[in-house]
Coordinates of C-alpha atoms and ligand atoms in Angstrom, one line a residue:
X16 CA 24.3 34.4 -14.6
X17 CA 21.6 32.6 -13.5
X18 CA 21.1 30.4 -10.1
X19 CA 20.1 26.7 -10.2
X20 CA 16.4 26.6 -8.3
X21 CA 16.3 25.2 -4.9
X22 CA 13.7 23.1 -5.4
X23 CA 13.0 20.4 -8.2
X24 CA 8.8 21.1 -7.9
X25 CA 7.1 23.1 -4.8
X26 CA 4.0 22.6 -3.9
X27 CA 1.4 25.3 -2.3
X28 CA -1.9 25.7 -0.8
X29 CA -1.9 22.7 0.9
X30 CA -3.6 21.3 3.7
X31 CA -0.6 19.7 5.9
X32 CA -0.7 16.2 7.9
X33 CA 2.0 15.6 9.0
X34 CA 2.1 12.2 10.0
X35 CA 2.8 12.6 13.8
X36 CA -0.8 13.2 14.7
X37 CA -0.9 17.0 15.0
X38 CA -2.9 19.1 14.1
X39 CA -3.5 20.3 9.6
X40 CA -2.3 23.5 8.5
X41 CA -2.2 25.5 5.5
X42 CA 1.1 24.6 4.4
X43 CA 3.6 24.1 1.5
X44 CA 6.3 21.1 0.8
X45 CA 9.4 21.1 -1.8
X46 CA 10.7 17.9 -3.4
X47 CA 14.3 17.4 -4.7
X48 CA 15.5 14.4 -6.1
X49 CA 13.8 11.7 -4.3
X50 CA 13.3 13.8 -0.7
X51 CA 11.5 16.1 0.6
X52 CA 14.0 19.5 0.5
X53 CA 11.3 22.0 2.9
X54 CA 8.4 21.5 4.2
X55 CA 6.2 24.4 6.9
X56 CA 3.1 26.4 7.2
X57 CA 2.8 29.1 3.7
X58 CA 5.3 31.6 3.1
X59 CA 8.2 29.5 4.7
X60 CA 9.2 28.3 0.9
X61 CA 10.4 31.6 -1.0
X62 CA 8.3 32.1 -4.2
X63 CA 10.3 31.0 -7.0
X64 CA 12.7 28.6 -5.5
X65 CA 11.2 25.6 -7.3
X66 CA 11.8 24.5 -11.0
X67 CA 7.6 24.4 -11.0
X68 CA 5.2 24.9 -8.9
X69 CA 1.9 23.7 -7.9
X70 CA -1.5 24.7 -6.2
X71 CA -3.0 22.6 -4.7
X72 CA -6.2 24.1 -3.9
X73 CA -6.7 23.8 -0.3
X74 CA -6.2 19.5 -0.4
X75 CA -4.7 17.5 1.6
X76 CA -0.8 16.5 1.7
X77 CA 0.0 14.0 4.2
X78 CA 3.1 11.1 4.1
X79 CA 1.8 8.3 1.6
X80 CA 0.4 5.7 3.7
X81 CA 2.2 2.1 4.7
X82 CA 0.4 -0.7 4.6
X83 CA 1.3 -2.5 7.9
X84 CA 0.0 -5.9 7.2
X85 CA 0.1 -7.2 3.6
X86 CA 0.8 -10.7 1.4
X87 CA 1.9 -8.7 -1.3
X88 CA 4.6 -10.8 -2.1
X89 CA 4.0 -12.1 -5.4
X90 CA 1.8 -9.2 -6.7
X91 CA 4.8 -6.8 -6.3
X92 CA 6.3 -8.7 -8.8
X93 CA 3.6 -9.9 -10.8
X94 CA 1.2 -6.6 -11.2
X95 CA 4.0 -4.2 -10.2
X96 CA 1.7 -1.3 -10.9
X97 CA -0.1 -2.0 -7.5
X98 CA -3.1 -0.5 -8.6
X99 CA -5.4 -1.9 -5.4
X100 CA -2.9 0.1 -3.3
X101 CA -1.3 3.0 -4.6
X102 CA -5.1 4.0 -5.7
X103 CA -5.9 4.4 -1.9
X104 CA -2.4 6.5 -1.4
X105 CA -0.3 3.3 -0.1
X106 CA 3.6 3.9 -0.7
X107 CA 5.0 1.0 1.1
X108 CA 3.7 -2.3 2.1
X109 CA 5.0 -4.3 4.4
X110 CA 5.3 -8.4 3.5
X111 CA 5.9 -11.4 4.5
X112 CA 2.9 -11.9 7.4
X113 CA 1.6 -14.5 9.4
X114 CA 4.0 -17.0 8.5
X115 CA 4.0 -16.8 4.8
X116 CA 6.5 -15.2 2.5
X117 CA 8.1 -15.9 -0.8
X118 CA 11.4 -16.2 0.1
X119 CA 13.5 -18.3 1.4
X120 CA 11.3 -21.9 0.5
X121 CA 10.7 -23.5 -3.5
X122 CA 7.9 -26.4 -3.7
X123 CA 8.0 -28.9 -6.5
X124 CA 4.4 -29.8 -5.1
X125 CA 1.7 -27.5 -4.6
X126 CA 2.6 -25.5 -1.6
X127 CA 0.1 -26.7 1.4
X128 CA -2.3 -24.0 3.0
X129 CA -1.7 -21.3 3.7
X130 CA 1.2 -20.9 1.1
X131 CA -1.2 -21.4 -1.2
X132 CA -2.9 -18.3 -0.7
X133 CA 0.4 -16.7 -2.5
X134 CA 0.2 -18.9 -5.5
X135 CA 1.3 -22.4 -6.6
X136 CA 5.0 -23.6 -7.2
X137 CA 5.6 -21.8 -9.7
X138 CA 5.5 -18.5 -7.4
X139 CA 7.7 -19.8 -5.1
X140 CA 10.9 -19.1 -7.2
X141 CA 13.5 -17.7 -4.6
X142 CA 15.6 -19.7 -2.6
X143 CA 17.5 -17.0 -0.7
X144 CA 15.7 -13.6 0.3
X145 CA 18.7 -12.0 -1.5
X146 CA 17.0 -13.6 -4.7
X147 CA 13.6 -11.9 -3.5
X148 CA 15.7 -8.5 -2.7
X149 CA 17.1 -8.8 -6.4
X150 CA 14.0 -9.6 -7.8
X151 CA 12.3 -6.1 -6.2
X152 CA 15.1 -4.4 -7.6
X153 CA 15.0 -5.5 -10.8
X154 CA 11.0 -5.2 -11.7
X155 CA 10.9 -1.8 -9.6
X156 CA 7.3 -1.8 -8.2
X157 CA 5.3 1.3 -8.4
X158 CA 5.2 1.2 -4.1
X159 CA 8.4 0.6 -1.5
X160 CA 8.7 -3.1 -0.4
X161 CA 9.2 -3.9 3.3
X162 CA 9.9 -7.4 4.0
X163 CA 9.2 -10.1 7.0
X164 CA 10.3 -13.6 6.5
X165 CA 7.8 -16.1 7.4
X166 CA 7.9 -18.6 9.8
X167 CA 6.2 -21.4 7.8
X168 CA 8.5 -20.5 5.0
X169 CA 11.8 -20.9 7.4
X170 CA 10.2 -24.6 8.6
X171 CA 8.8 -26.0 5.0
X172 CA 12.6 -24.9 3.5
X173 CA 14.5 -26.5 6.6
X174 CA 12.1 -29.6 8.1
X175 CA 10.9 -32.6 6.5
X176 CA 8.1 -33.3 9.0
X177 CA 6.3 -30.0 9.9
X178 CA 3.9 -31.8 12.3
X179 CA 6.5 -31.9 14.8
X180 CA 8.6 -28.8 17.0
X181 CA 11.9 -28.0 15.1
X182 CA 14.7 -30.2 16.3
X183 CA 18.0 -28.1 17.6
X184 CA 19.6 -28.6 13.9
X185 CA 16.2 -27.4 11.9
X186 CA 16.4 -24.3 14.3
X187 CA 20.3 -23.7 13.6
X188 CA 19.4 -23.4 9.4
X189 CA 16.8 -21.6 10.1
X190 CA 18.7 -19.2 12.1
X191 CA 21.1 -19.1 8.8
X192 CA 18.3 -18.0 6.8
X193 CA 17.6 -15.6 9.4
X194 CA 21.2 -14.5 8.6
X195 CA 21.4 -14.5 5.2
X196 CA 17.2 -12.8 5.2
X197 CA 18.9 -9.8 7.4
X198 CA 21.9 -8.9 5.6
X199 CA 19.8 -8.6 2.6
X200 CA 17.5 -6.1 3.8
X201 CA 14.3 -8.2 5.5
X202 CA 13.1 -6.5 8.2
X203 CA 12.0 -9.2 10.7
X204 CA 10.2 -12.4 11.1
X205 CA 6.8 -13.4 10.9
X206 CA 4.6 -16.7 12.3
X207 CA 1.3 -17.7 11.8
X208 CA 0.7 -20.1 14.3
X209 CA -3.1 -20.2 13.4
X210 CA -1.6 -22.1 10.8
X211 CA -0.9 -26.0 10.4
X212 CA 2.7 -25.4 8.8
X213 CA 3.4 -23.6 12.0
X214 CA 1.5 -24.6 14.4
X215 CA 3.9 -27.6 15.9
X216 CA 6.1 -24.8 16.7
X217 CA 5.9 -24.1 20.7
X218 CA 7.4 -20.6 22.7
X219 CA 10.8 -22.4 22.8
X220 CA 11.6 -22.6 18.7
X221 CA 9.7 -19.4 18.3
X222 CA 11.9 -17.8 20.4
X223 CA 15.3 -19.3 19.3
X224 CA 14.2 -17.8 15.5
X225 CA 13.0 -14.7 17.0
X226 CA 16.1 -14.3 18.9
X227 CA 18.2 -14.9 16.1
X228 CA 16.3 -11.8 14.1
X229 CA 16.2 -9.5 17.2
X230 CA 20.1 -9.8 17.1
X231 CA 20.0 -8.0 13.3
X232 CA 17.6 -5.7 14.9
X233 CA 14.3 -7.3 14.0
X234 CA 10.8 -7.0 14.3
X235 CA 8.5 -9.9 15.0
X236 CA 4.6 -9.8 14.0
X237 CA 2.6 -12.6 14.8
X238 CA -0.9 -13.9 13.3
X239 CA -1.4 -15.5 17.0
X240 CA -2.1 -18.9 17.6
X241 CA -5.8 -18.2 18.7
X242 CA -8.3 -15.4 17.5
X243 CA -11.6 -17.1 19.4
X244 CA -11.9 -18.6 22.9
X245 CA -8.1 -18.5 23.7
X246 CA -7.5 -15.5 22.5
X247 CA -6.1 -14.4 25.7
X248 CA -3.8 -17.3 26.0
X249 CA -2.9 -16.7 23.2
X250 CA -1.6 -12.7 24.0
X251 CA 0.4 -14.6 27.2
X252 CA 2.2 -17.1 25.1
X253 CA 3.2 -14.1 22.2
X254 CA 4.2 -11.5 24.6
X255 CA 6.5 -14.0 26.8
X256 CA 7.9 -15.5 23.1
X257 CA 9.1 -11.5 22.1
X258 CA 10.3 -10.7 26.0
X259 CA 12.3 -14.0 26.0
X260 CA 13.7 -12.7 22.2
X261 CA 13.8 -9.3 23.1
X262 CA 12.2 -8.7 20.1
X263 CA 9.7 -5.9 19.6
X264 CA 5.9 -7.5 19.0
X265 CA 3.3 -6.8 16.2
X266 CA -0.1 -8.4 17.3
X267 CA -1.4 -8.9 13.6
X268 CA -5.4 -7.7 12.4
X269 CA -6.2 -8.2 16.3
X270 CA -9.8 -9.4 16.6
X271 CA -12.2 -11.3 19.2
X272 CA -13.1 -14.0 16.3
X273 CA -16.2 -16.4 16.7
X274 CA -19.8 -15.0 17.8
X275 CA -19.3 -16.3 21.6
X276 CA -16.2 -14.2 21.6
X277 CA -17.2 -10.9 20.7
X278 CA -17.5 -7.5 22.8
X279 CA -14.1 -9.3 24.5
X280 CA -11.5 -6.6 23.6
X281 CA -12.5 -5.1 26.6
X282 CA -10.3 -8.0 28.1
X283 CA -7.8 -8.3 25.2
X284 CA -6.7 -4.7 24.8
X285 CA -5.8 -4.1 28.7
X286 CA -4.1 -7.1 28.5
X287 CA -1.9 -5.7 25.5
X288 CA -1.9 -2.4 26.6
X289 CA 0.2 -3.6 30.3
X290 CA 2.1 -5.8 27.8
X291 CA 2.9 -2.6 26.0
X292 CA 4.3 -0.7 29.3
X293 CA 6.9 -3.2 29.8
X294 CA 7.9 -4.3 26.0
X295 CA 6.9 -2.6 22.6
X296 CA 3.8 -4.1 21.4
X297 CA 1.3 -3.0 18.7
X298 CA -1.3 -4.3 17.1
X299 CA -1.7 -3.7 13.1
X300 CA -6.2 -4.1 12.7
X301 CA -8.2 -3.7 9.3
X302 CA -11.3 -1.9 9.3
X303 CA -14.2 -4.5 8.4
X304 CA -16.3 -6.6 11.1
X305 CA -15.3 -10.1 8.3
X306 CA -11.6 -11.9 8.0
X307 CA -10.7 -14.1 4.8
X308 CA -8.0 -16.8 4.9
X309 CA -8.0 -20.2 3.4
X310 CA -11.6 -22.0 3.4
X311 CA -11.0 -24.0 6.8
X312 CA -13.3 -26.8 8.0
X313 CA -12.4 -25.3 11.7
X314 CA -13.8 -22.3 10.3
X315 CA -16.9 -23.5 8.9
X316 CA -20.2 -23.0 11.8
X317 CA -23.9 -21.5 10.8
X318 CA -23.4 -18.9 13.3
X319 CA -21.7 -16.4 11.4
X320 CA -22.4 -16.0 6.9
X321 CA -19.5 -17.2 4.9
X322 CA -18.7 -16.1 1.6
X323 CA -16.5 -17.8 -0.8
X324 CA -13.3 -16.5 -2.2
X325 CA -12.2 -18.6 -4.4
X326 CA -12.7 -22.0 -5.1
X327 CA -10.0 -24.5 -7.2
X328 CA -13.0 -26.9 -8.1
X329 CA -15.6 -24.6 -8.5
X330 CA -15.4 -21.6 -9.4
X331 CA -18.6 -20.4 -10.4
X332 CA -19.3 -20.6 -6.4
X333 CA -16.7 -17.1 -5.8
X334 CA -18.6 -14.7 -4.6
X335 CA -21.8 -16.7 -3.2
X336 CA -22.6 -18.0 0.3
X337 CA -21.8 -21.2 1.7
X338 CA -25.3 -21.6 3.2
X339 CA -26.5 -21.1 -0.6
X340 CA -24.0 -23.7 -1.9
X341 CA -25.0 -26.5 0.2
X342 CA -28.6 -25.6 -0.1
X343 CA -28.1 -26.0 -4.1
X344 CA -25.9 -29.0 -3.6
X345 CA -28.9 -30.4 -1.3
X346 CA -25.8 -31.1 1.7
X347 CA -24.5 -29.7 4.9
X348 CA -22.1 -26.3 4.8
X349 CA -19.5 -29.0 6.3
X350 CA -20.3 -31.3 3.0
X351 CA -20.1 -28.4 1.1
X352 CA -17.0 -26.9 1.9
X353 CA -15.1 -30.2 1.6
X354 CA -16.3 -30.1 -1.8
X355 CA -15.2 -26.6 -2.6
X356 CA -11.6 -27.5 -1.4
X357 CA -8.9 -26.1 -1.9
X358 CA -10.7 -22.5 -1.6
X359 CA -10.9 -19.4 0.2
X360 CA -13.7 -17.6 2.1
X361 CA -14.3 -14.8 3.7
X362 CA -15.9 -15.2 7.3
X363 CA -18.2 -12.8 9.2
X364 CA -16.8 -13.1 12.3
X365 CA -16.4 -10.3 14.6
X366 CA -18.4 -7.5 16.4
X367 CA -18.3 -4.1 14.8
X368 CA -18.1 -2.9 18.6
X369 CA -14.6 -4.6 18.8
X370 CA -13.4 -3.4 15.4
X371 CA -14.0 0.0 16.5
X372 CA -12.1 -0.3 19.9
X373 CA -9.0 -1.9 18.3
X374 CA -9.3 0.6 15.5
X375 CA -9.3 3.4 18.1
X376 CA -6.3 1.8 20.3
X377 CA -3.1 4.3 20.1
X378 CA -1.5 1.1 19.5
X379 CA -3.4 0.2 16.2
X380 CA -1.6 0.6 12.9
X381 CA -3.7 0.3 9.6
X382 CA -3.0 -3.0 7.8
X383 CA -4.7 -4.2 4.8
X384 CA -4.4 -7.9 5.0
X385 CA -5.9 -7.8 1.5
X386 CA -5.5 -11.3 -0.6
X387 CA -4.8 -9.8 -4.1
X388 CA -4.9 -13.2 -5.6
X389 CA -8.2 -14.3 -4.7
X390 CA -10.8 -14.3 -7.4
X391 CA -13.5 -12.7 -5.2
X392 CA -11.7 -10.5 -2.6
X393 CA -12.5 -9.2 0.6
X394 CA -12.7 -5.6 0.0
X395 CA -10.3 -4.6 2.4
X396 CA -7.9 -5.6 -0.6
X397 CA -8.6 -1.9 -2.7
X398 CA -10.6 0.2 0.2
X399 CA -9.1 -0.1 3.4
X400 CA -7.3 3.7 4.2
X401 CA -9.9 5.4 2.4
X402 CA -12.3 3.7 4.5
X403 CA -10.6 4.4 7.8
X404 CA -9.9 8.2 7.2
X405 CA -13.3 8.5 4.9
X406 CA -15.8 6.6 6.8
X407 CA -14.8 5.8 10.3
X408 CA -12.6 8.8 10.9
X409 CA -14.6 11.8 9.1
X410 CA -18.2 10.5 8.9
X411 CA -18.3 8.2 11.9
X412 CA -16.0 10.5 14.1
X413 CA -14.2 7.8 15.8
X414 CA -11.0 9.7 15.8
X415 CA -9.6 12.6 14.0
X416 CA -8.5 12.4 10.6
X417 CA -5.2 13.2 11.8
X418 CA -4.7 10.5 14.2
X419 CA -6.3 8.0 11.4
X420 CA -3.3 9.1 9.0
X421 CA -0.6 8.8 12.1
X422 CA -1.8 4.9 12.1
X423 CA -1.1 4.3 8.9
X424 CA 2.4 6.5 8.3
X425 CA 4.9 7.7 11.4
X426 CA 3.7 4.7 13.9
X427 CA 4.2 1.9 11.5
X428 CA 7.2 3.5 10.1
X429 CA 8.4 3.4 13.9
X430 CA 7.6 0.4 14.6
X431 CA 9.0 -1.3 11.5
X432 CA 12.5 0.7 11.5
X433 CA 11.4 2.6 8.1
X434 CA 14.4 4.9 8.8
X435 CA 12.8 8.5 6.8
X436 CA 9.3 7.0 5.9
X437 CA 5.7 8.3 7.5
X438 CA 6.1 11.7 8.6
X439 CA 6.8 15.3 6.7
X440 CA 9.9 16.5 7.3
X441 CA 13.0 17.9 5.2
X442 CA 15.4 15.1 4.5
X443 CA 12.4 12.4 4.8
X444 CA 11.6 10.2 1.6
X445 CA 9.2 12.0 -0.8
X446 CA 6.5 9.6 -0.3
X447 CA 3.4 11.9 -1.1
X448 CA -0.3 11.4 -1.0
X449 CA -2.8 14.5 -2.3
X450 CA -6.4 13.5 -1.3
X451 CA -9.4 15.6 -0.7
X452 CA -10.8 14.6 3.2
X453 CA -14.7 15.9 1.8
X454 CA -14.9 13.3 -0.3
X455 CA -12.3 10.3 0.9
X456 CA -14.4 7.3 0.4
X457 CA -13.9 3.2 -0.4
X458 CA -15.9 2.0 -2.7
X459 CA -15.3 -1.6 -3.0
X460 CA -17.8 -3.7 -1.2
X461 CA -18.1 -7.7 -0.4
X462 CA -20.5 -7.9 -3.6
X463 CA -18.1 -5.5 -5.6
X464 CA -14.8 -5.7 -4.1
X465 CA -12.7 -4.4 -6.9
X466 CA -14.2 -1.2 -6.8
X467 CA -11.2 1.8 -6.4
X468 CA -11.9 4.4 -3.5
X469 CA -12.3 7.6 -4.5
X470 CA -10.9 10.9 -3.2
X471 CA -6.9 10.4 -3.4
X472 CA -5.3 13.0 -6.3
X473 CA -2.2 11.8 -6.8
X474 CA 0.4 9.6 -5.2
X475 CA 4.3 10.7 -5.2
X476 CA 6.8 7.8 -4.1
X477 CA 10.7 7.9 -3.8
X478 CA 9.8 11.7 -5.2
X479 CA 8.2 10.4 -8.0
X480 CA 4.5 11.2 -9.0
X481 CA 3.4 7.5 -9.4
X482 CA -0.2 7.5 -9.4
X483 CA -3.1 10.4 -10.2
X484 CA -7.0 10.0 -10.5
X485 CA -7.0 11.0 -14.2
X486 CA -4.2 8.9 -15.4
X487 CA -3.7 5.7 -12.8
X488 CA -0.6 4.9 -12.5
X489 CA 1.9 6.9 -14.1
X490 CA 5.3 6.0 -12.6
X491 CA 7.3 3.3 -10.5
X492 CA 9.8 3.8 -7.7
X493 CA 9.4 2.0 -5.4
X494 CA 12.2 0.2 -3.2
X495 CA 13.0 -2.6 -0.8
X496 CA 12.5 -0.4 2.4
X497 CA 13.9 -1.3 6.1
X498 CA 16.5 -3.5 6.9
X499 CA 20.3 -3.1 7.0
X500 CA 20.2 -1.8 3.5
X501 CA 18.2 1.2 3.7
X502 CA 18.8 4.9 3.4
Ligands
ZN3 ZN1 -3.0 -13.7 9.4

C-alpha cells in the first residue's frame, strides 16, 4: 500500500522572506493545490513528503509582490500574459486608480482625459463591474486582479455635465454602482481629483460615494487634488473626506511635484503620519524622481525636462523632449504641446531627496503606476520592484531588503483586504516569487523603457509556476482578488 505525498512540490534551500518584515532564513515551503501546505526554517518539511522536490540553491523565496497602484485595466485583458509585471515577480495588481477604471462607464465618443490613457471607446466595453468581474474570469490573466472603481468612471456613467458637483440624484446612481461594483468583488473606490472629470467634485459628494463603499467594507485611494503648492491642503481635504466616510485612505504615488516644491515631505509626511494615528492612512509611492500622465498644458514649464509619451498626431515625437520639439518646430513648449495633443509625457518633477523619504516611510507601499499603453513608457512600467529591492534597498541601503519586500506584499495585502495574499504562511495563496537579491536589478530606463529587470527565477501564482527567466511566461492563474467574493 502506498501513502498519497503530503505535498504536491516542496521546495528547499531557500532563502525565506516572509513578507512581514523579519528577518531571511534558510528555509523550505510546500505547495498543494493552489496554497501554500508548510512553510519554516530547513528540516521542518520531512524529506519525501512532496510529489517533487526542488533546490533552490540558497535564492530567495518571498510572497509574489502586489502591485499597489496600477491602470492595468485593459491590459489584463488585452496582453493577459502580463509580461511587464510578472517578469519583476508581481502576482496581483491592484486597478482601477485615480479615478479611472473600465467598469462601470461605455463612451460612444472618445473618452476625454484621463480615460483616455486606458484606451479609446472601444475599451470601454463593460457596463456593470460584474461584466468586468466576468471578463477576468473568463480570459484568466497570468497575475490576480484587484479592483477599485473610479470616480470619474461613476460621474461620466451617471452625469451629463461633469463640470459641475453631483446633484443628490447623480450621487444616489452612483451609490448603486457602488452597490452593484461591491457585490461583484471591487474592492473600493478610487478619485483623481487632479483630474478635470473629477475635479467639480467637493469633500461633500466624495464622501457620500465614499461612504456608500465603506459600508461594503471599502477602501478609498486617492490621486489628490494637488501634488505642487497645495499639496498640504490637499492631505486636509483627503483625510477629513475618509474620517467623514469612515473609510480607510490610500494617499496615491505621494510626491512634492513642481521644482518650488521639493525637499517639502518633510512637511507632508508628519502631516500623514498624525493623520495615520487617528485613521488608517498609507501612501502607495513609485521609485523614480519623474511622473507620466496625460500631456497637460498645466503641466507644461521650462523648469523641469519633459519627455513625450505618446503622441495621437505625431508620433515620431515619443520618446524625445519637448524643449527639442519646439526647437525643431521653431515655437514655444506651450505651442508645441498644443500641437502634440492628445499625448502623454512624462515630467521630471520631483526631488530624489523626497522620493527617498516617502519610499522609506513605514507607511509606503510599492505601486507601479506604470501606463502599459503608452508607446514610450515611463520605465516604472517593467522595473519598478526590482529597482526598489535591487537598487535602492541592496545597493543604495535605504532600508533592508526585507522591509522593501514587506511594502510590496503583507502591508498592501493589509491594507487592501487581500484576505491570504503577501505573507508566507500555511493556508496563504501560493503566490511565489524565486529571485536572486546579488543580482536583482531593473533595467528599463527612460531611453529604453521596455527593458525586463533581471534577477527574478520564477514566479508561482494561485500555485501555479507562471513565469521563469528561461521560458517567460509559462502559465495563467490569476484571479479577481479582494472583495466580497474572495477566498
Ligand atoms: Zn494618479
Amino acid at each position: 500500500m502506498t501513502t498519497r505525498p503530503a505535498h504536491d512540490l516542496v521546495l528547499r534551500n531557500a532563502r525565506i522572506y516572509d513578507g512581514k518584515g523579519g528577518a531571511p532564513y534558510p528555509g523550505e515551503l510546500a505547495i498543494t493545490g493552489d496554497r501554500i501546505s508548510a512553510v519554516g526554517p530547513a528540516g521542518t518539511i520531512p524529506p519525501g513528503t512532496g510529489e517533487r522536490e526542488e533546490d533552490l540553491g540558497g535564492l530567495a523565496l518571498a510572497p509574489g509582490f502586489i502591485d499597489a497602484h496600477t491602470h492595468d485595466d485593459r491590459i489584463v485583458l488585452d496582453a493577459p500574459e502580463m509580461l511587464p509585471k510578472i517578469s519583476q515577480g508581481v502576482t496581483s495588481v491592484v486597478v482601477g486608480n485615480c479615478g479611472i477604471s473600465l467598469a462601470p462607464v461605455t463612451f460612444t465618443d472618445n473618452p476625454p482625459p484621463p480615460m483616455n490613457l486606458l484606451g479609446d471607446a472601444r475599451a470601454y466595453a463593460f457596463a456593470s463591474f460584474a461584466d468586468y468581474a466576468a471578463a477576468i474570469a473568463r480570459v484568466v490573466p497570468a497575475v490576480n486582479v484587484a479592483a477599485l472603481i473610479g470616480h470619474s468612471a461613476l460621474r461620466l456613467a451617471t452625469m451629463g455635465d461633469i463640470t459641475r458637483k453631483a446633484s443628490p440624484n447623480e450621487i444616489e446612481a452612483m451609490q448603486a454602482h457602488a452597490d452593484e461594483a461591491m457585490a461583484n468583488g471591487a474592492i473600493g473606490l478610487s478619485t483623481g481629483l487632479f483630474y478635470p472629470t473629477n475635479a467639480a467634485a467637493d469633500i461633500d459628494e466624495v464622501t457620500r460615494i465614499a461612504g456608500r463603499f465603506a459600508e461594503h467594507g471599502g477602501v478609498y485611494a486617492t490621486h489628490m487634488r494637488d501634488e505642487f503648492e497645495h499639496v498640504l491642503d490637499s492631505i486636509d481635504e483627503t483625510v477629513t473626506t475618509a474620517t467623514a466616510a469612515g473609510i480607510p485612505l490610500v494617499i496615491s504615488h505621494h510626491k512634492c511635484a513642481g521644482v518650488s516644491n521639493w525637499g517639502r515631505t518633510l512637511q507632508t509626511l508628519p502631516k500623514i503620519e498624525a493623520a495615520a494615528s487617528r485613521h488608517p492612512v498609507n501612501v502607495d509611492v513609485y521609485p523614480y524622481a519623474a511622473g507620466s500622465t496625460n500631456l497637460r498644458a498645466d503641466l507644461v514649464t521650462d523648469t523641469y525636462r519633459i519627455m513625450i509619451a505618446w503622441s495621437r498626431p505625431h508620433p515620431e515625437m515619443q520618446a524625445r523632449d519637448l524643449i527639442d520639439i519646439a526647437a525643431e518646430w521653431g515655437v514655444d513648449i506651450h505651442e508645441a504641446a498644443r500641437r502634440l495633443q492628445p499625448a502623454g509625457a512624462i515630467y521630471f518633477q520631483m526631488d530624489e531627496a523626497d522620493v527617498r523619504r516617502v519610499m522609506s516611510s513605514r507607511l509606503a507601499m510599492i505601486g507601479s503606476d506604470g501606463l502599459p499603453h503608452d508607446h514610450h513608457p515611463h520605465p516604472r512600467l517593467w522595473g519598478t520592484f526590482p529597482r526598489v529591492i535591487g537598487h535602492y534597498a541592496r545597493d543604495e541601503k535605504l532600508f533592508p531588503i526585507e522591509a522593501a519586500i514587506h511594502k510590496m506584499t503583507s502591508l498592501p495585502a493589509r491594507v487592501f483586504r487581500l484576505a491570504g495574499r503577501g505573507s508566507l504562511a500555511a493556508g496563504a495563496f501560493a503566490d511565489l516569487v524565486v529571485f536572486d537579491p546579488e543580482t536583482i536589478l531593473d533595467q528599463a530606463t527612460y531611453d529604453q523603457p521596455l527593458r525586463r529587470s533581471i534577477g527574478i527565477g520564477r514566479v508561482y501564482v494561485n500555485g501555479k509556476l507562471s513565469f521563469t527567466a528561461e521560458g517567460g511566461v509559462i502559465g495563467r492563474a490569476g484571479r479577481l482578488i479582494g472583495g466580497r467574493n474572495d477566498g
